[in-house]
CSV table of C-alpha atoms in Angstrom, one decimal:
chain,number,residue,atom,x,y,z
A,1,UNK,CA,-4.4,-3.8,-24.0
A,2,UNK,CA,-5.6,-7.0,-25.5
A,3,UNK,CA,-2.9,-9.7,-25.4
A,4,UNK,CA,-2.5,-11.6,-28.5
A,5,UNK,CA,-0.1,-14.4,-27.3
A,6,UNK,CA,-1.0,-16.8,-30.0
A,7,UNK,CA,0.9,-14.6,-32.6
A,8,UNK,CA,4.0,-15.0,-30.9
A,9,UNK,CA,6.0,-17.5,-33.0
A,10,UNK,CA,7.4,-19.7,-30.2
A,11,UNK,CA,4.2,-19.7,-28.2
A,12,UNK,CA,2.2,-20.7,-31.5
A,13,UNK,CA,4.7,-23.4,-32.3
A,14,UNK,CA,4.2,-25.0,-28.6
A,15,UNK,CA,0.3,-24.7,-29.2
A,16,UNK,CA,0.6,-26.2,-32.6
A,17,UNK,CA,2.1,-29.5,-30.9
A,18,UNK,CA,-0.6,-29.9,-28.3
A,19,UNK,CA,-2.8,-33.0,-28.9
A,20,UNK,CA,-5.9,-30.7,-29.4
A,21,UNK,CA,-4.0,-28.9,-32.2
A,22,UNK,CA,-2.7,-32.0,-34.0
A,23,UNK,CA,-5.8,-34.1,-33.7
A,24,UNK,CA,-8.7,-31.6,-33.7
A,25,UNK,CA,-11.9,-32.2,-31.5
A,26,UNK,CA,-11.0,-35.8,-30.9
A,27,UNK,CA,-7.7,-34.7,-29.3
A,28,UNK,CA,-9.6,-32.4,-26.8
A,29,UNK,CA,-10.6,-34.3,-23.7
A,30,UNK,CA,-13.6,-32.0,-23.0
A,31,UNK,CA,-15.0,-32.5,-26.5
A,32,UNK,CA,-17.5,-35.3,-25.9
A,33,UNK,CA,-19.0,-33.2,-23.0
A,34,UNK,CA,-19.2,-29.9,-25.2
A,35,UNK,CA,-20.6,-31.7,-28.0
A,36,UNK,CA,-23.4,-33.2,-25.8
A,37,UNK,CA,-24.5,-29.5,-25.2
A,38,UNK,CA,-24.3,-28.0,-28.7
A,39,UNK,CA,-27.6,-27.2,-30.5
A,40,UNK,CA,-28.9,-28.4,-33.7
A,41,UNK,CA,-27.1,-26.5,-36.3
A,42,UNK,CA,-29.3,-27.0,-39.2
A,43,UNK,CA,-29.8,-24.0,-41.4
A,44,UNK,CA,-28.4,-22.0,-38.5
A,45,UNK,CA,-26.2,-18.6,-38.5
A,46,UNK,CA,-23.5,-19.3,-35.9
A,47,UNK,CA,-20.9,-17.0,-34.3
A,48,UNK,CA,-17.7,-18.4,-32.9
A,49,UNK,CA,-15.7,-16.2,-30.6
A,50,UNK,CA,-12.2,-17.2,-30.2
A,51,UNK,CA,-12.2,-19.8,-33.1
A,52,UNK,CA,-8.7,-21.0,-32.9
A,53,UNK,CA,-8.0,-23.6,-35.8
A,54,UNK,CA,-11.6,-23.5,-36.8
A,55,UNK,CA,-12.5,-26.9,-35.6
A,56,UNK,CA,-15.8,-25.9,-34.1
A,57,UNK,CA,-16.7,-24.0,-37.0
A,58,UNK,CA,-15.9,-27.0,-39.5
A,59,UNK,CA,-18.2,-29.1,-37.1
A,60,UNK,CA,-21.1,-26.6,-37.3
A,61,UNK,CA,-21.0,-26.6,-41.1
A,62,UNK,CA,-20.9,-30.4,-41.2
A,63,UNK,CA,-24.0,-30.6,-39.0
A,64,UNK,CA,-25.8,-28.0,-41.3
A,65,UNK,CA,-25.1,-24.5,-40.4
A,66,UNK,CA,-26.0,-22.0,-43.2
A,67,UNK,CA,-23.2,-19.7,-42.1
A,68,UNK,CA,-20.5,-19.3,-39.5
A,69,UNK,CA,-18.7,-16.1,-38.5
A,70,UNK,CA,-15.5,-17.3,-36.8
A,71,UNK,CA,-13.4,-14.6,-35.1
A,72,UNK,CA,-9.9,-14.7,-33.5
A,73,UNK,CA,-7.4,-12.1,-32.4
A,74,UNK,CA,-4.4,-14.1,-33.9
A,75,UNK,CA,-3.9,-14.1,-37.4
A,76,UNK,CA,-1.5,-17.1,-37.1
A,77,UNK,CA,-4.7,-19.1,-35.8
A,78,UNK,CA,-6.7,-17.9,-38.5
A,79,UNK,CA,-4.1,-18.6,-41.4
A,80,UNK,CA,-3.9,-22.2,-40.0
A,81,UNK,CA,-7.7,-22.5,-39.8
A,82,UNK,CA,-8.0,-21.3,-43.3
A,83,UNK,CA,-5.6,-24.0,-44.3
A,84,UNK,CA,-7.3,-26.9,-42.5
A,85,UNK,CA,-10.9,-25.6,-41.7
A,86,UNK,CA,-11.7,-23.7,-44.8
A,87,UNK,CA,-15.6,-23.9,-46.2
A,88,UNK,CA,-17.5,-21.3,-48.3
A,89,UNK,CA,-20.0,-21.1,-45.3
A,90,UNK,CA,-17.2,-20.2,-42.9
A,91,UNK,CA,-16.1,-16.3,-42.7
A,92,UNK,CA,-12.9,-16.1,-40.6
A,93,UNK,CA,-12.5,-12.6,-39.4
A,94,UNK,CA,-9.3,-11.2,-37.5
A,95,UNK,CA,-10.6,-9.0,-34.4
A,96,UNK,CA,-10.6,-9.1,-30.7
A,97,UNK,CA,-14.0,-10.4,-29.6
A,98,UNK,CA,-14.4,-7.2,-27.3
A,99,UNK,CA,-14.1,-5.1,-30.7
A,100,UNK,CA,-16.9,-6.9,-32.6
A,101,UNK,CA,-20.1,-5.0,-33.6
A,102,UNK,CA,-23.0,-7.0,-35.0
A,103,UNK,CA,-26.5,-6.3,-35.8
A,104,UNK,CA,-29.0,-7.1,-33.1
A,105,UNK,CA,-30.7,-10.6,-33.5
A,106,UNK,CA,-28.3,-11.7,-36.4
A,107,UNK,CA,-27.4,-14.9,-35.0
A,108,UNK,CA,-29.0,-18.3,-34.1
A,109,UNK,CA,-26.1,-19.8,-32.1
A,110,UNK,CA,-23.1,-18.2,-30.4
A,111,UNK,CA,-20.2,-20.5,-29.3
A,112,UNK,CA,-16.9,-20.1,-27.7
A,113,UNK,CA,-14.1,-22.7,-26.8
A,114,UNK,CA,-11.6,-21.8,-24.0
A,115,UNK,CA,-11.5,-18.2,-25.0
A,116,UNK,CA,-13.2,-16.0,-22.2
A,117,UNK,CA,-10.7,-16.4,-19.6
A,118,UNK,CA,-8.5,-14.2,-21.9
A,119,UNK,CA,-11.2,-11.4,-21.8
A,120,UNK,CA,-11.3,-8.9,-18.7
A,121,UNK,CA,-15.0,-8.1,-18.8
A,122,UNK,CA,-17.3,-11.1,-19.3
A,123,UNK,CA,-20.4,-9.3,-18.2
A,124,UNK,CA,-20.3,-6.7,-21.0
A,125,UNK,CA,-19.6,-9.6,-23.3
A,126,UNK,CA,-22.5,-11.6,-22.2
A,127,UNK,CA,-25.0,-8.4,-22.8
A,128,UNK,CA,-23.6,-8.1,-26.2
A,129,UNK,CA,-24.0,-11.9,-27.2
A,130,UNK,CA,-27.7,-11.6,-25.7
A,131,UNK,CA,-28.2,-8.7,-28.2
A,132,UNK,CA,-26.7,-10.5,-31.3
A,133,UNK,CA,-28.8,-13.5,-30.6
A,134,UNK,CA,-32.3,-13.9,-31.9
A,135,UNK,CA,-34.9,-15.0,-29.2
A,136,UNK,CA,-34.6,-18.7,-28.4
A,137,UNK,CA,-30.9,-18.5,-29.7
A,138,UNK,CA,-28.4,-20.8,-27.9
A,139,UNK,CA,-25.2,-19.8,-26.1
A,140,UNK,CA,-22.9,-22.6,-25.4
A,141,UNK,CA,-19.3,-22.1,-24.2
A,142,UNK,CA,-16.3,-23.7,-22.4
A,143,UNK,CA,-13.8,-21.6,-20.2
A,144,UNK,CA,-11.2,-22.4,-17.8
A,145,UNK,CA,-12.7,-23.2,-14.2
A,146,UNK,CA,-12.8,-20.8,-11.6
A,147,UNK,CA,-10.9,-23.6,-9.4
A,148,UNK,CA,-8.1,-23.5,-12.0
A,149,UNK,CA,-7.8,-19.8,-12.5
A,150,UNK,CA,-8.1,-18.5,-9.0
A,151,UNK,CA,-4.6,-18.9,-7.6
A,152,UNK,CA,-3.0,-17.9,-10.7
A,153,UNK,CA,0.0,-20.2,-11.1
A,154,UNK,CA,-2.1,-23.0,-12.7
A,155,UNK,CA,0.1,-25.5,-11.3
A,156,UNK,CA,-0.2,-28.2,-8.7
A,157,UNK,CA,1.2,-28.3,-5.5
A,158,UNK,CA,4.1,-30.7,-5.1
A,159,UNK,CA,5.6,-32.7,-2.2
A,160,UNK,CA,9.3,-32.9,-1.4
A,161,UNK,CA,9.3,-36.2,-3.6
A,162,UNK,CA,8.2,-34.1,-6.4
A,163,UNK,CA,4.7,-36.1,-6.6
A,164,UNK,CA,1.7,-34.2,-6.8
A,165,UNK,CA,0.1,-33.1,-3.3
A,166,UNK,CA,-3.0,-31.3,-4.4
A,167,UNK,CA,-4.1,-28.4,-6.4
A,168,UNK,CA,-4.1,-24.8,-4.8
A,169,UNK,CA,-7.1,-22.4,-4.6
A,170,UNK,CA,-6.4,-18.9,-3.2
A,171,UNK,CA,-7.7,-15.4,-3.6
A,172,UNK,CA,-11.0,-16.8,-4.9
A,173,UNK,CA,-13.1,-13.7,-4.5
A,174,UNK,CA,-10.5,-11.4,-5.9
A,175,UNK,CA,-11.2,-11.4,-9.6
A,176,UNK,CA,-9.3,-10.1,-12.2
A,177,UNK,CA,-5.8,-10.4,-13.9
A,178,UNK,CA,-3.5,-13.5,-13.5
A,179,UNK,CA,-0.2,-14.3,-14.9
A,180,UNK,CA,0.2,-17.9,-15.6
A,181,UNK,CA,3.1,-20.1,-17.3
A,182,UNK,CA,1.1,-21.8,-20.2
A,183,UNK,CA,3.4,-23.6,-23.1
A,184,UNK,CA,6.5,-22.2,-21.3
A,185,UNK,CA,5.4,-18.5,-21.5
A,186,UNK,CA,3.8,-16.0,-19.3
A,187,UNK,CA,0.2,-15.6,-20.3
A,188,UNK,CA,-2.3,-13.3,-19.0
A,189,UNK,CA,-5.6,-14.7,-18.0
A,190,UNK,CA,-8.5,-13.4,-16.1
A,191,UNK,CA,-10.1,-15.2,-13.0
A,192,UNK,CA,-13.7,-14.8,-12.2
A,193,UNK,CA,-15.9,-16.8,-9.8
A,194,UNK,CA,-18.8,-19.0,-10.6
A,195,UNK,CA,-21.1,-16.7,-9.4
A,196,UNK,CA,-19.7,-14.0,-11.8
A,197,UNK,CA,-20.3,-16.2,-14.8
A,198,UNK,CA,-23.8,-17.3,-13.6
A,199,UNK,CA,-24.8,-13.9,-12.8
A,200,UNK,CA,-23.6,-12.3,-16.0
A,201,UNK,CA,-25.8,-14.9,-18.1
A,202,UNK,CA,-28.7,-14.2,-15.9
A,203,UNK,CA,-28.6,-10.4,-15.7
A,204,UNK,CA,-27.9,-10.3,-19.5
A,205,UNK,CA,-31.3,-12.1,-19.9
A,206,UNK,CA,-30.1,-15.7,-20.4
A,207,UNK,CA,-31.8,-18.8,-19.1
A,208,UNK,CA,-29.2,-21.3,-18.0
A,209,UNK,CA,-30.0,-24.8,-19.3
A,210,UNK,CA,-26.8,-26.6,-17.9
A,211,UNK,CA,-23.5,-26.3,-16.3
A,212,UNK,CA,-21.0,-29.0,-16.7
A,213,UNK,CA,-17.3,-29.8,-15.5
A,214,UNK,CA,-15.7,-31.9,-18.0
A,215,UNK,CA,-14.0,-35.1,-16.8
A,216,UNK,CA,-11.5,-36.9,-18.8
A,217,UNK,CA,-13.1,-39.5,-21.2
A,218,UNK,CA,-12.4,-43.2,-20.4
A,219,UNK,CA,-10.7,-43.4,-23.9
A,220,UNK,CA,-8.0,-40.9,-22.8
A,221,UNK,CA,-7.4,-42.0,-19.1
A,222,UNK,CA,-4.3,-43.9,-20.0
A,223,UNK,CA,-2.6,-40.9,-21.5
A,224,UNK,CA,0.1,-39.3,-19.4
A,225,UNK,CA,-1.3,-37.2,-16.6
A,226,UNK,CA,-4.9,-37.7,-17.5
A,227,UNK,CA,-5.7,-39.8,-14.2
A,228,UNK,CA,-4.6,-36.4,-12.6
A,229,UNK,CA,-7.4,-34.7,-14.3
A,230,UNK,CA,-9.8,-36.3,-11.9
A,231,UNK,CA,-8.2,-34.4,-9.1
A,232,UNK,CA,-9.3,-30.9,-9.8
A,233,UNK,CA,-11.8,-29.5,-12.5
A,234,UNK,CA,-9.9,-27.5,-15.1
A,235,UNK,CA,-12.8,-26.4,-17.5
A,236,UNK,CA,-16.5,-25.5,-17.2
A,237,UNK,CA,-19.3,-25.4,-19.7
A,238,UNK,CA,-22.5,-23.3,-19.8
A,239,UNK,CA,-25.2,-23.7,-22.0
A,240,UNK,CA,-27.9,-21.1,-22.1
A,241,UNK,CA,-30.8,-19.7,-24.3
A,242,UNK,CA,-31.9,-16.1,-24.9
A,243,UNK,CA,-35.5,-15.7,-23.4
B,1,UNK,CA,-26.1,-45.3,8.8
B,2,UNK,CA,-27.2,-41.6,8.9
B,3,UNK,CA,-24.8,-39.8,11.2
B,4,UNK,CA,-26.2,-37.9,14.1
B,5,UNK,CA,-23.2,-36.2,15.3
B,6,UNK,CA,-25.2,-32.9,16.7
B,7,UNK,CA,-26.5,-35.2,19.3
B,8,UNK,CA,-23.2,-36.0,20.7
B,9,UNK,CA,-23.1,-33.9,24.0
B,10,UNK,CA,-19.5,-32.5,23.5
B,11,UNK,CA,-20.0,-31.7,19.9
B,12,UNK,CA,-23.2,-30.0,20.5
B,13,UNK,CA,-21.6,-27.9,23.3
B,14,UNK,CA,-18.9,-26.5,20.8
B,15,UNK,CA,-21.6,-26.1,18.1
B,16,UNK,CA,-23.6,-23.9,20.6
B,17,UNK,CA,-20.6,-21.7,21.1
B,18,UNK,CA,-20.3,-20.8,17.6
B,19,UNK,CA,-21.2,-17.3,16.7
B,20,UNK,CA,-24.1,-18.4,14.3
B,21,UNK,CA,-25.5,-20.5,17.3
B,22,UNK,CA,-25.3,-17.6,19.7
B,23,UNK,CA,-26.5,-14.9,17.5
B,24,UNK,CA,-28.7,-16.4,15.0
B,25,UNK,CA,-28.9,-15.3,11.5
B,26,UNK,CA,-26.9,-12.1,12.2
B,27,UNK,CA,-24.1,-14.2,13.2
B,28,UNK,CA,-24.0,-16.4,10.0
B,29,UNK,CA,-21.8,-14.9,7.4
B,30,UNK,CA,-23.7,-16.0,4.5
B,31,UNK,CA,-27.0,-14.9,5.7
B,32,UNK,CA,-27.2,-11.7,3.9
B,33,UNK,CA,-26.8,-13.6,0.7
B,34,UNK,CA,-29.1,-16.4,1.5
B,35,UNK,CA,-31.8,-13.8,2.6
B,36,UNK,CA,-31.7,-12.2,-0.8
B,37,UNK,CA,-32.8,-15.4,-2.5
B,38,UNK,CA,-35.6,-16.4,-0.2
B,39,UNK,CA,-39.1,-16.0,-1.7
B,40,UNK,CA,-42.1,-14.3,-0.3
B,41,UNK,CA,-43.4,-16.4,2.6
B,42,UNK,CA,-46.7,-14.6,2.9
B,43,UNK,CA,-49.5,-17.4,3.5
B,44,UNK,CA,-46.9,-20.1,2.3
B,45,UNK,CA,-46.5,-23.7,3.6
B,46,UNK,CA,-42.7,-24.1,4.2
B,47,UNK,CA,-40.6,-27.0,4.8
B,48,UNK,CA,-37.0,-26.8,6.3
B,49,UNK,CA,-34.7,-29.8,6.0
B,50,UNK,CA,-32.1,-29.7,8.7
B,51,UNK,CA,-33.5,-26.9,10.6
B,52,UNK,CA,-30.8,-26.8,13.5
B,53,UNK,CA,-31.9,-24.2,16.1
B,54,UNK,CA,-35.0,-23.0,13.9
B,55,UNK,CA,-33.7,-19.6,13.0
B,56,UNK,CA,-34.9,-19.8,9.4
B,57,UNK,CA,-38.3,-21.0,10.6
B,58,UNK,CA,-38.9,-18.2,12.9
B,59,UNK,CA,-37.7,-15.8,10.0
B,60,UNK,CA,-40.4,-17.5,7.7
B,61,UNK,CA,-43.1,-17.2,10.4
B,62,UNK,CA,-42.1,-13.4,10.9
B,63,UNK,CA,-42.2,-13.0,7.3
B,64,UNK,CA,-45.9,-14.3,6.9
B,65,UNK,CA,-45.7,-18.1,6.5
B,66,UNK,CA,-48.7,-19.9,7.4
B,67,UNK,CA,-47.1,-23.1,8.5
B,68,UNK,CA,-43.5,-24.4,8.8
B,69,UNK,CA,-42.6,-27.9,9.0
B,70,UNK,CA,-39.0,-27.9,10.4
B,71,UNK,CA,-37.1,-31.2,10.5
B,72,UNK,CA,-33.7,-32.3,12.1
B,73,UNK,CA,-32.1,-35.7,12.9
B,74,UNK,CA,-30.8,-34.2,16.0
B,75,UNK,CA,-32.9,-34.1,19.3
B,76,UNK,CA,-30.7,-31.6,21.0
B,77,UNK,CA,-31.0,-29.2,18.1
B,78,UNK,CA,-34.7,-29.4,18.3
B,79,UNK,CA,-34.9,-29.1,21.9
B,80,UNK,CA,-33.0,-25.8,21.6
B,81,UNK,CA,-35.3,-24.7,18.6
B,82,UNK,CA,-38.2,-25.3,20.7
B,83,UNK,CA,-36.7,-23.2,23.6
B,84,UNK,CA,-35.6,-20.2,21.3
B,85,UNK,CA,-37.8,-20.2,18.2
B,86,UNK,CA,-41.0,-21.8,19.3
B,87,UNK,CA,-44.1,-20.7,17.5
B,88,UNK,CA,-47.5,-22.1,16.9
B,89,UNK,CA,-47.1,-22.1,13.2
B,90,UNK,CA,-43.8,-24.1,13.4
B,91,UNK,CA,-44.0,-28.0,13.8
B,92,UNK,CA,-40.8,-29.3,14.6
B,93,UNK,CA,-40.1,-33.0,13.8
B,94,UNK,CA,-37.3,-35.3,14.6
B,95,UNK,CA,-36.3,-37.4,11.6
B,96,UNK,CA,-33.6,-37.9,9.0
B,97,UNK,CA,-34.5,-36.0,5.8
B,98,UNK,CA,-33.8,-39.2,3.9
B,99,UNK,CA,-36.8,-40.9,5.7
B,100,UNK,CA,-39.2,-38.2,5.3
B,101,UNK,CA,-42.5,-38.9,3.7
B,102,UNK,CA,-44.9,-36.2,2.6
B,103,UNK,CA,-47.8,-35.7,0.3
B,104,UNK,CA,-47.3,-34.6,-3.4
B,105,UNK,CA,-47.6,-30.8,-4.0
B,106,UNK,CA,-48.0,-30.2,-0.2
B,107,UNK,CA,-45.5,-27.1,0.2
B,108,UNK,CA,-44.9,-23.8,-1.5
B,109,UNK,CA,-41.3,-23.5,-0.3
B,110,UNK,CA,-38.6,-25.7,0.7
B,111,UNK,CA,-35.4,-24.4,2.4
B,112,UNK,CA,-32.4,-26.0,3.8
B,113,UNK,CA,-29.4,-24.4,5.3
B,114,UNK,CA,-25.9,-26.2,5.3
B,115,UNK,CA,-27.5,-29.8,5.7
B,116,UNK,CA,-27.1,-31.3,2.3
B,117,UNK,CA,-23.3,-32.1,2.5
B,118,UNK,CA,-24.5,-34.6,5.4
B,119,UNK,CA,-26.6,-36.6,3.2
B,120,UNK,CA,-25.0,-39.2,0.8
B,121,UNK,CA,-27.5,-39.1,-2.1
B,122,UNK,CA,-28.7,-35.5,-3.2
B,123,UNK,CA,-30.3,-36.4,-6.5
B,124,UNK,CA,-32.9,-38.7,-4.8
B,125,UNK,CA,-33.6,-36.0,-2.2
B,126,UNK,CA,-34.2,-33.4,-5.1
B,127,UNK,CA,-36.5,-35.7,-6.9
B,128,UNK,CA,-38.5,-35.9,-3.6
B,129,UNK,CA,-38.4,-32.3,-3.0
B,130,UNK,CA,-39.6,-31.5,-6.4
B,131,UNK,CA,-42.7,-33.9,-5.8
B,132,UNK,CA,-43.5,-32.2,-2.4
B,133,UNK,CA,-43.5,-28.7,-4.0
B,134,UNK,CA,-46.5,-27.5,-5.9
B,135,UNK,CA,-45.7,-26.4,-9.4
B,136,UNK,CA,-44.2,-22.8,-9.2
B,137,UNK,CA,-42.8,-23.6,-5.7
B,138,UNK,CA,-39.4,-22.5,-4.6
B,139,UNK,CA,-36.5,-24.5,-3.4
B,140,UNK,CA,-33.5,-22.3,-1.9
B,141,UNK,CA,-30.7,-24.0,-0.1
B,142,UNK,CA,-27.1,-23.6,1.1
B,143,UNK,CA,-24.5,-26.3,1.1
B,144,UNK,CA,-20.7,-26.4,1.7
B,145,UNK,CA,-19.0,-25.5,-1.6
B,146,UNK,CA,-17.6,-28.5,-3.7
B,147,UNK,CA,-14.1,-26.6,-3.5
B,148,UNK,CA,-14.4,-27.0,0.3
B,149,UNK,CA,-15.6,-30.5,0.6
B,150,UNK,CA,-13.4,-32.0,-2.4
B,151,UNK,CA,-10.1,-32.8,-0.7
B,152,UNK,CA,-11.5,-33.7,2.6
B,153,UNK,CA,-9.5,-32.3,5.4
B,154,UNK,CA,-11.3,-28.9,5.1
B,155,UNK,CA,-8.5,-27.2,6.4
B,156,UNK,CA,-5.7,-24.8,4.8
B,157,UNK,CA,-2.4,-25.7,3.6
B,158,UNK,CA,0.1,-24.1,6.0
B,159,UNK,CA,3.7,-23.0,5.2
B,160,UNK,CA,6.6,-23.7,7.5
B,161,UNK,CA,6.0,-20.5,9.2
B,162,UNK,CA,2.5,-21.3,10.2
B,163,UNK,CA,0.9,-19.0,7.7
B,164,UNK,CA,-1.7,-19.9,5.3
B,165,UNK,CA,-0.4,-20.8,1.9
B,166,UNK,CA,-3.6,-21.8,0.0
B,167,UNK,CA,-6.6,-23.9,0.2
B,168,UNK,CA,-6.1,-27.5,-1.2
B,169,UNK,CA,-8.3,-29.1,-3.8
B,170,UNK,CA,-8.1,-32.8,-4.5
B,171,UNK,CA,-10.2,-35.7,-5.7
B,172,UNK,CA,-12.7,-33.3,-7.0
B,173,UNK,CA,-14.2,-35.8,-9.6
B,174,UNK,CA,-14.3,-38.7,-6.8
B,175,UNK,CA,-17.6,-38.0,-5.2
B,176,UNK,CA,-18.8,-39.3,-1.8
B,177,UNK,CA,-17.6,-39.7,1.8
B,178,UNK,CA,-15.1,-37.6,3.2
B,179,UNK,CA,-14.2,-37.4,7.0
B,180,UNK,CA,-13.4,-33.9,8.2
B,181,UNK,CA,-12.6,-32.3,11.6
B,182,UNK,CA,-15.2,-29.9,12.5
B,183,UNK,CA,-15.4,-28.4,16.0
B,184,UNK,CA,-12.7,-30.8,17.3
B,185,UNK,CA,-14.3,-34.3,16.1
B,186,UNK,CA,-14.5,-36.3,13.0
B,187,UNK,CA,-17.6,-35.7,11.1
B,188,UNK,CA,-18.6,-37.4,8.1
B,189,UNK,CA,-19.7,-35.1,5.1
B,190,UNK,CA,-20.3,-35.9,1.4
B,191,UNK,CA,-18.4,-34.2,-1.4
B,192,UNK,CA,-20.1,-33.7,-4.7
B,193,UNK,CA,-19.2,-31.6,-7.8
B,194,UNK,CA,-21.1,-28.4,-8.9
B,195,UNK,CA,-22.1,-30.5,-11.9
B,196,UNK,CA,-23.9,-33.0,-9.5
B,197,UNK,CA,-25.6,-30.4,-7.6
B,198,UNK,CA,-26.9,-28.7,-11.0
B,199,UNK,CA,-27.7,-32.0,-12.8
B,200,UNK,CA,-29.6,-33.1,-10.0
B,201,UNK,CA,-31.9,-30.1,-9.8
B,202,UNK,CA,-32.4,-29.9,-13.6
B,203,UNK,CA,-33.0,-33.6,-14.0
B,204,UNK,CA,-35.6,-33.5,-11.0
B,205,UNK,CA,-37.4,-30.7,-12.9
B,206,UNK,CA,-36.3,-27.7,-11.5
B,207,UNK,CA,-35.3,-24.4,-13.2
B,208,UNK,CA,-32.3,-23.0,-11.7
B,209,UNK,CA,-32.9,-19.2,-10.9
B,210,UNK,CA,-29.5,-18.3,-9.5
B,211,UNK,CA,-26.4,-19.8,-7.9
B,212,UNK,CA,-24.3,-17.9,-5.5
B,213,UNK,CA,-20.9,-18.2,-3.8
B,214,UNK,CA,-21.4,-16.0,-0.4
B,215,UNK,CA,-18.6,-13.6,0.5
B,216,UNK,CA,-17.9,-12.2,3.9
B,217,UNK,CA,-20.1,-9.1,4.5
B,218,UNK,CA,-18.2,-5.9,4.9
B,219,UNK,CA,-19.6,-5.7,8.5
B,220,UNK,CA,-17.8,-8.9,9.3
B,221,UNK,CA,-14.5,-8.3,7.7
B,222,UNK,CA,-12.5,-7.4,10.8
B,223,UNK,CA,-13.4,-10.6,12.5
B,224,UNK,CA,-10.7,-13.0,13.1
B,225,UNK,CA,-10.0,-15.0,10.1
B,226,UNK,CA,-12.8,-13.4,8.0
B,227,UNK,CA,-10.3,-12.0,5.5
B,228,UNK,CA,-9.2,-15.5,4.8
B,229,UNK,CA,-12.9,-16.4,3.7
B,230,UNK,CA,-12.1,-14.2,0.6
B,231,UNK,CA,-9.4,-16.9,-0.5
B,232,UNK,CA,-11.7,-19.8,-1.2
B,233,UNK,CA,-15.4,-20.3,-1.4
B,234,UNK,CA,-16.8,-22.2,1.6
B,235,UNK,CA,-20.5,-22.3,0.8
B,236,UNK,CA,-22.8,-22.4,-2.1
B,237,UNK,CA,-26.5,-21.2,-2.5
B,238,UNK,CA,-28.8,-22.4,-5.1
B,239,UNK,CA,-32.2,-20.9,-5.9
B,240,UNK,CA,-34.7,-23.0,-7.9
B,241,UNK,CA,-38.3,-23.2,-8.8
B,242,UNK,CA,-40.6,-26.2,-9.8
B,243,UNK,CA,-41.7,-25.8,-13.2
């Protein structure tokens, strides 16, 4: 079953208080790096998988996108998106990305921010995305880093003094379901290796243009806990094109 | 200063007792994966950086290579290579790879097995390798995985019972020198992120064809400690071509 944790009231409330929810793109540490990889949106048809509050969709329209189809499994997310990032060029649609059916070659750009670690089968998704893109179309996404998803707890290893010792990696080559605590609740995520991300893209027919592990931006380094983000990668960004 | 630990008598003796030293390619867990990425060697001019015992050079010649320049910083390594993997098509040369000077477009293939984590500046090396390759030439190499080099000790984190808990990752975004214990001695290695490997290749002008994290082969799974190799990635393989 596809989990829809963001429609849980408590969970959604906690999410709404995160800096990225309150401040949008400027509140997301990885945004400067992700923005660098985004293609020219002028006149483009854009698909956003797991759009959340719709920040990236508003950005695409501000940068010239002709049409954006923004999908999410959570109706709470979409309600909020329609409140704060509504635009006649953006169509918000409630659907699990795995259930989406779209015509071949119907999009110029596919983006996704921190959503693919919630789906169990990235390879099938990559094949579909390749089909939905026109030749030369761009696919740019972020996901939780395999280092961050491998062990499962998504928490540091602490010493007796309560200080962070290091971040644990375990069961790296055993892909699949993990149950992590996020915003105080148990959330199902899926671990896959770097190899699986790369091979899924290549075998679907993508050319990989870049891979990046975002570091905290200088401007955020003084925020609580941000220096610890130098100690392990938490996200990974892929940029690819359909050849 | 470039470290030449393999010319230390004790260290070399310990190295010579490793399965990969005694059995050659068949004794190296990552070999089946690395072999999959190697290009056609027929009639090719091949450069091997950090050739060790010369196993890969003998393989290249057996698969049709016309000429192999095999370099290593260690004279003990090269002596052994000339004993067990001597061939009129292989030229062994003692030199640190950073000091190598070669004509532009003079090689069809560049390979390197588990050597780049010993050099401090991969980016400059990638630029030189790109220059030495003819257009369309292949660059295939393995190195220690960033997960394995980040924290520095290259050892598991153990519980009070002495059992492995997990593998520690720390200081991931602080690249550079690490001092690990390998074969009972302190060895200097260099940590760099996945991003740095990828970006060095791309900015030098390579196209990345594949990235793979080798898993232990089924045939070796019953060997001591091999199941633990499923718990964290220890090596990474890149396959690229000069465009």
